[in-house]
């Protein structure tokens, strides 16, 4: 578990960016983590996440689900801070968008640190970028 490898407390706040079907949130909740937040810009994804959390009998108090766009700085999510931000596919999806993909990637790179605590972590899984390319994108 990512959070355990980073020695996070069960009460540390964790956000899943582009939570989709909530798989990561389910796994973290089952391990006893609280303060979990899942965000997705698609309301249908949040509806799916709610259904899956219910199916796994995850308490609503354990996981907050929010329709939110990480690219929109006016979004309420930016008033919160997290110890860990997890992304499995959202950065890739932004990168593959044919409309201003470079600008959108740079907006993502600028926005994610705004929701992280001072010594927070971003854990990003990508099938489109190498580790070295990702380090270049996020070097500043």
PDB file of N, CA and C in Angstrom, residues 76-134:
ATOM      1  N   UNK A  76     -13.591  24.451  -5.217  1.00  0.00           N
ATOM      2  CA  UNK A  76     -13.483  24.413  -3.765  1.00  0.00           C
ATOM      3  C   UNK A  76     -12.415  23.480  -3.225  1.00  0.00           C
ATOM      4  N   UNK A  77     -11.986  22.527  -4.011  1.00  0.00           N
ATOM      5  CA  UNK A  77     -10.983  21.566  -3.548  1.00  0.00           C
ATOM      6  C   UNK A  77      -9.670  22.262  -3.171  1.00  0.00           C
ATOM      7  N   UNK A  78      -9.433  23.435  -3.744  1.00  0.00           N
ATOM      8  CA  UNK A  78      -8.180  24.143  -3.490  1.00  0.00           C
ATOM      9  C   UNK A  78      -8.140  24.822  -2.126  1.00  0.00           C
ATOM     10  N   UNK A  79      -9.214  24.751  -1.375  1.00  0.00           N
ATOM     11  CA  UNK A  79      -9.207  25.266  -0.008  1.00  0.00           C
ATOM     12  C   UNK A  79      -8.744  24.191   0.972  1.00  0.00           C
ATOM     13  N   UNK A  80      -8.470  22.990   0.474  1.00  0.00           N
ATOM     14  CA  UNK A  80      -8.060  21.874   1.319  1.00  0.00           C
ATOM     15  C   UNK A  80      -6.593  21.518   1.074  1.00  0.00           C
ATOM     16  N   UNK A  81      -5.975  20.862   2.055  1.00  0.00           N
ATOM     17  CA  UNK A  81      -4.589  20.396   1.941  1.00  0.00           C
ATOM     18  C   UNK A  81      -4.547  18.903   2.254  1.00  0.00           C
ATOM     19  N   UNK A  82      -3.646  18.206   1.551  1.00  0.00           N
ATOM     20  CA  UNK A  82      -3.538  16.758   1.682  1.00  0.00           C
ATOM     21  C   UNK A  82      -2.082  16.350   1.875  1.00  0.00           C
ATOM     22  N   UNK A  83      -1.886  15.277   2.622  1.00  0.00           N
ATOM     23  CA  UNK A  83      -0.548  14.712   2.796  1.00  0.00           C
ATOM     24  C   UNK A  83      -0.131  13.959   1.541  1.00  0.00           C
ATOM     25  N   UNK A  84      -1.100  13.304   0.907  1.00  0.00           N
ATOM     26  CA  UNK A  84      -0.820  12.499  -0.283  1.00  0.00           C
ATOM     27  C   UNK A  84      -1.873  12.765  -1.352  1.00  0.00           C
ATOM     28  N   UNK A  85      -1.399  13.026  -2.557  1.00  0.00           N
ATOM     29  CA  UNK A  85      -2.276  13.086  -3.731  1.00  0.00           C
ATOM     30  C   UNK A  85      -1.915  11.897  -4.609  1.00  0.00           C
ATOM     31  N   UNK A  86      -2.920  11.131  -4.976  1.00  0.00           N
ATOM     32  CA  UNK A  86      -2.715   9.944  -5.806  1.00  0.00           C
ATOM     33  C   UNK A  86      -3.398  10.153  -7.149  1.00  0.00           C
ATOM     34  N   UNK A  87      -2.697   9.793  -8.214  1.00  0.00           N
ATOM     35  CA  UNK A  87      -3.246   9.926  -9.570  1.00  0.00           C
ATOM     36  C   UNK A  87      -2.874   8.692 -10.370  1.00  0.00           C
ATOM     37  N   UNK A  88      -3.882   7.965 -10.771  1.00  0.00           N
ATOM     38  CA  UNK A  88      -3.668   6.789 -11.623  1.00  0.00           C
ATOM     39  C   UNK A  88      -4.471   6.985 -12.908  1.00  0.00           C
ATOM     40  N   UNK A  89      -3.922   7.798 -13.810  1.00  0.00           N
ATOM     41  CA  UNK A  89      -4.555   7.954 -15.113  1.00  0.00           C
ATOM     42  C   UNK A  89      -5.033   9.342 -15.479  1.00  0.00           C
ATOM     43  N   UNK A  90      -5.232  10.209 -14.489  1.00  0.00           N
ATOM     44  CA  UNK A  90      -5.749  11.541 -14.814  1.00  0.00           C
ATOM     45  C   UNK A  90      -4.729  12.363 -15.593  1.00  0.00           C
ATOM     46  N   UNK A  91      -3.483  12.364 -15.147  1.00  0.00           N
ATOM     47  CA  UNK A  91      -2.451  13.115 -15.877  1.00  0.00           C
ATOM     48  C   UNK A  91      -2.311  12.563 -17.295  1.00  0.00           C
ATOM     49  N   UNK A  92      -2.392  11.261 -17.443  1.00  0.00           N
ATOM     50  CA  UNK A  92      -2.350  10.653 -18.783  1.00  0.00           C
ATOM     51  C   UNK A  92      -3.518  11.133 -19.634  1.00  0.00           C
ATOM     52  N   UNK A  93      -4.717  11.150 -19.060  1.00  0.00           N
ATOM     53  CA  UNK A  93      -5.899  11.589 -19.813  1.00  0.00           C
ATOM     54  C   UNK A  93      -5.759  13.047 -20.242  1.00  0.00           C
ATOM     55  N   UNK A  94      -5.248  13.876 -19.352  1.00  0.00           N
ATOM     56  CA  UNK A  94      -5.019  15.283 -19.692  1.00  0.00           C
ATOM     57  C   UNK A  94      -3.993  15.381 -20.816  1.00  0.00           C
ATOM     58  N   UNK A  95      -2.959  14.562 -20.738  1.00  0.00           N
ATOM     59  CA  UNK A  95      -1.893  14.574 -21.747  1.00  0.00           C
ATOM     60  C   UNK A  95      -2.387  14.152 -23.121  1.00  0.00           C
ATOM     61  N   UNK A  96      -3.379  13.285 -23.158  1.00  0.00           N
ATOM     62  CA  UNK A  96      -3.892  12.771 -24.427  1.00  0.00           C
ATOM     63  C   UNK A  96      -4.995  13.637 -25.027  1.00  0.00           C
ATOM     64  N   UNK A  97      -5.468  14.615 -24.267  1.00  0.00           N
ATOM     65  CA  UNK A  97      -6.518  15.494 -24.769  1.00  0.00           C
ATOM     66  C   UNK A  97      -5.957  16.338 -25.914  1.00  0.00           C
ATOM     67  N   UNK A  98      -6.568  16.295 -27.086  1.00  0.00           N
ATOM     68  CA  UNK A  98      -6.026  17.025 -28.235  1.00  0.00           C
ATOM     69  C   UNK A  98      -6.152  18.547 -28.124  1.00  0.00           C
ATOM     70  N   UNK A  99      -6.970  19.027 -27.207  1.00  0.00           N
ATOM     71  CA  UNK A  99      -7.159  20.469 -27.051  1.00  0.00           C
ATOM     72  C   UNK A  99      -6.204  21.032 -26.006  1.00  0.00           C
ATOM     73  N   UNK A 100      -5.150  21.681 -26.452  1.00  0.00           N
ATOM     74  CA  UNK A 100      -4.202  22.354 -25.552  1.00  0.00           C
ATOM     75  C   UNK A 100      -3.589  21.421 -24.510  1.00  0.00           C
ATOM     76  N   UNK A 101      -3.148  20.253 -24.914  1.00  0.00           N
ATOM     77  CA  UNK A 101      -2.641  19.284 -23.936  1.00  0.00           C
ATOM     78  C   UNK A 101      -1.444  19.825 -23.160  1.00  0.00           C
ATOM     79  N   UNK A 102      -0.538  20.552 -23.821  1.00  0.00           N
ATOM     80  CA  UNK A 102       0.625  21.087 -23.103  1.00  0.00           C
ATOM     81  C   UNK A 102       0.171  22.072 -22.021  1.00  0.00           C
ATOM     82  N   UNK A 103      -0.701  23.009 -22.389  1.00  0.00           N
ATOM     83  CA  UNK A 103      -1.177  24.001 -21.428  1.00  0.00           C
ATOM     84  C   UNK A 103      -1.926  23.335 -20.271  1.00  0.00           C
ATOM     85  N   UNK A 104      -2.713  22.329 -20.589  1.00  0.00           N
ATOM     86  CA  UNK A 104      -3.457  21.626 -19.539  1.00  0.00           C
ATOM     87  C   UNK A 104      -2.510  20.855 -18.618  1.00  0.00           C
ATOM     88  N   UNK A 105      -1.477  20.244 -19.192  1.00  0.00           N
ATOM     89  CA  UNK A 105      -0.482  19.552 -18.357  1.00  0.00           C
ATOM     90  C   UNK A 105       0.199  20.543 -17.424  1.00  0.00           C
ATOM     91  N   UNK A 106       0.567  21.695 -17.951  1.00  0.00           N
ATOM     92  CA  UNK A 106       1.243  22.693 -17.125  1.00  0.00           C
ATOM     93  C   UNK A 106       0.308  23.224 -16.031  1.00  0.00           C
ATOM     94  N   UNK A 107      -0.980  23.306 -16.331  1.00  0.00           N
ATOM     95  CA  UNK A 107      -1.953  23.726 -15.315  1.00  0.00           C
ATOM     96  C   UNK A 107      -2.033  22.677 -14.207  1.00  0.00           C
ATOM     97  N   UNK A 108      -2.042  21.403 -14.584  1.00  0.00           N
ATOM     98  CA  UNK A 108      -2.044  20.308 -13.608  1.00  0.00           C
ATOM     99  C   UNK A 108      -0.796  20.406 -12.731  1.00  0.00           C
ATOM    100  N   UNK A 109       0.366  20.563 -13.370  1.00  0.00           N
ATOM    101  CA  UNK A 109       1.644  20.644 -12.647  1.00  0.00           C
ATOM    102  C   UNK A 109       1.630  21.819 -11.664  1.00  0.00           C
ATOM    103  N   UNK A 110       1.020  22.925 -12.051  1.00  0.00           N
ATOM    104  CA  UNK A 110       0.937  24.090 -11.169  1.00  0.00           C
ATOM    105  C   UNK A 110      -0.093  23.897 -10.056  1.00  0.00           C
ATOM    106  N   UNK A 111      -1.174  23.203 -10.343  1.00  0.00           N
ATOM    107  CA  UNK A 111      -2.279  23.093  -9.386  1.00  0.00           C
ATOM    108  C   UNK A 111      -2.060  22.058  -8.290  1.00  0.00           C
ATOM    109  N   UNK A 112      -1.481  20.932  -8.619  1.00  0.00           N
ATOM    110  CA  UNK A 112      -1.363  19.859  -7.619  1.00  0.00           C
ATOM    111  C   UNK A 112      -0.612  20.306  -6.363  1.00  0.00           C
ATOM    112  N   UNK A 113       0.512  21.027  -6.476  1.00  0.00           N
ATOM    113  CA  UNK A 113       1.177  21.468  -5.239  1.00  0.00           C
ATOM    114  C   UNK A 113       0.302  22.354  -4.348  1.00  0.00           C
ATOM    115  N   UNK A 114      -0.682  23.006  -4.934  1.00  0.00           N
ATOM    116  CA  UNK A 114      -1.571  23.884  -4.165  1.00  0.00           C
ATOM    117  C   UNK A 114      -2.478  23.113  -3.207  1.00  0.00           C
ATOM    118  N   UNK A 115      -2.677  21.830  -3.451  1.00  0.00           N
ATOM    119  CA  UNK A 115      -3.522  21.032  -2.549  1.00  0.00           C
ATOM    120  C   UNK A 115      -2.695  20.143  -1.620  1.00  0.00           C
ATOM    121  N   UNK A 116      -1.371  20.189  -1.767  1.00  0.00           N
ATOM    122  CA  UNK A 116      -0.501  19.364  -0.927  1.00  0.00           C
ATOM    123  C   UNK A 116      -0.009  20.141   0.288  1.00  0.00           C
ATOM    124  N   UNK A 117       0.100  19.442   1.411  1.00  0.00           N
ATOM    125  CA  UNK A 117       0.752  20.017   2.579  1.00  0.00           C
ATOM    126  C   UNK A 117       2.210  20.295   2.223  1.00  0.00           C
ATOM    127  N   UNK A 118       2.893  21.042   3.051  1.00  0.00           N
ATOM    128  CA  UNK A 118       4.264  21.459   2.754  1.00  0.00           C
ATOM    129  C   UNK A 118       5.180  20.294   2.374  1.00  0.00           C
ATOM    130  N   UNK A 119       5.122  19.208   3.086  1.00  0.00           N
ATOM    131  CA  UNK A 119       5.963  18.047   2.782  1.00  0.00           C
ATOM    132  C   UNK A 119       5.133  16.899   2.225  1.00  0.00           C
ATOM    133  N   UNK A 120       4.083  17.250   1.489  1.00  0.00           N
ATOM    134  CA  UNK A 120       3.185  16.243   0.941  1.00  0.00           C
ATOM    135  C   UNK A 120       3.775  15.518  -0.259  1.00  0.00           C
ATOM    136  N   UNK A 121       3.105  14.453  -0.648  1.00  0.00           N
ATOM    137  CA  UNK A 121       3.552  13.583  -1.734  1.00  0.00           C
ATOM    138  C   UNK A 121       2.534  13.561  -2.870  1.00  0.00           C
ATOM    139  N   UNK A 122       3.052  13.483  -4.082  1.00  0.00           N
ATOM    140  CA  UNK A 122       2.238  13.155  -5.249  1.00  0.00           C
ATOM    141  C   UNK A 122       2.709  11.794  -5.728  1.00  0.00           C
ATOM    142  N   UNK A 123       1.805  10.837  -5.783  1.00  0.00           N
ATOM    143  CA  UNK A 123       2.114   9.518  -6.333  1.00  0.00           C
ATOM    144  C   UNK A 123       1.314   9.405  -7.620  1.00  0.00           C
ATOM    145  N   UNK A 124       2.032   9.342  -8.728  1.00  0.00           N
ATOM    146  CA  UNK A 124       1.410   9.382 -10.046  1.00  0.00           C
ATOM    147  C   UNK A 124       1.815   8.144 -10.833  1.00  0.00           C
ATOM    148  N   UNK A 125       0.831   7.410 -11.319  1.00  0.00           N
ATOM    149  CA  UNK A 125       1.076   6.252 -12.184  1.00  0.00           C
ATOM    150  C   UNK A 125       0.760   6.665 -13.611  1.00  0.00           C
ATOM    151  N   UNK A 126       1.676   6.343 -14.524  1.00  0.00           N
ATOM    152  CA  UNK A 126       1.477   6.741 -15.917  1.00  0.00           C
ATOM    153  C   UNK A 126       1.886   5.614 -16.845  1.00  0.00           C
ATOM    154  N   UNK A 127       1.094   5.440 -17.892  1.00  0.00           N
ATOM    155  CA  UNK A 127       1.477   4.486 -18.931  1.00  0.00           C
ATOM    156  C   UNK A 127       1.928   5.225 -20.195  1.00  0.00           C
ATOM    157  N   UNK A 128       1.887   6.554 -20.162  1.00  0.00           N
ATOM    158  CA  UNK A 128       2.265   7.354 -21.329  1.00  0.00           C
ATOM    159  C   UNK A 128       3.602   8.062 -21.187  1.00  0.00           C
ATOM    160  N   UNK A 129       4.076   8.205 -19.968  1.00  0.00           N
ATOM    161  CA  UNK A 129       5.309   8.934 -19.712  1.00  0.00           C
ATOM    162  C   UNK A 129       6.279   8.044 -18.938  1.00  0.00           C
ATOM    163  N   UNK A 130       7.566   8.180 -19.226  1.00  0.00           N
ATOM    164  CA  UNK A 130       8.579   7.455 -18.461  1.00  0.00           C
ATOM    165  C   UNK A 130       8.807   8.180 -17.136  1.00  0.00           C
ATOM    166  N   UNK A 131       9.475   7.509 -16.228  1.00  0.00           N
ATOM    167  CA  UNK A 131       9.803   8.130 -14.948  1.00  0.00           C
ATOM    168  C   UNK A 131      10.621   9.402 -15.163  1.00  0.00           C
ATOM    169  N   UNK A 132      11.593   9.340 -16.060  1.00  0.00           N
ATOM    170  CA  UNK A 132      12.432  10.514 -16.333  1.00  0.00           C
ATOM    171  C   UNK A 132      11.623  11.670 -16.912  1.00  0.00           C
ATOM    172  N   UNK A 133      10.703  11.361 -17.818  1.00  0.00           N
ATOM    173  CA  UNK A 133       9.858  12.419 -18.390  1.00  0.00           C
ATOM    174  C   UNK A 133       8.993  13.065 -17.311  1.00  0.00           C
ATOM    175  N   UNK A 134       8.431  12.248 -16.439  1.00  0.00           N
ATOM    176  CA  UNK A 134       7.609  12.795 -15.358  1.00  0.00           C
ATOM    177  C   UNK A 134       8.440  13.668 -14.425  1.00  0.00           C
TER     178      UNK A 134
END
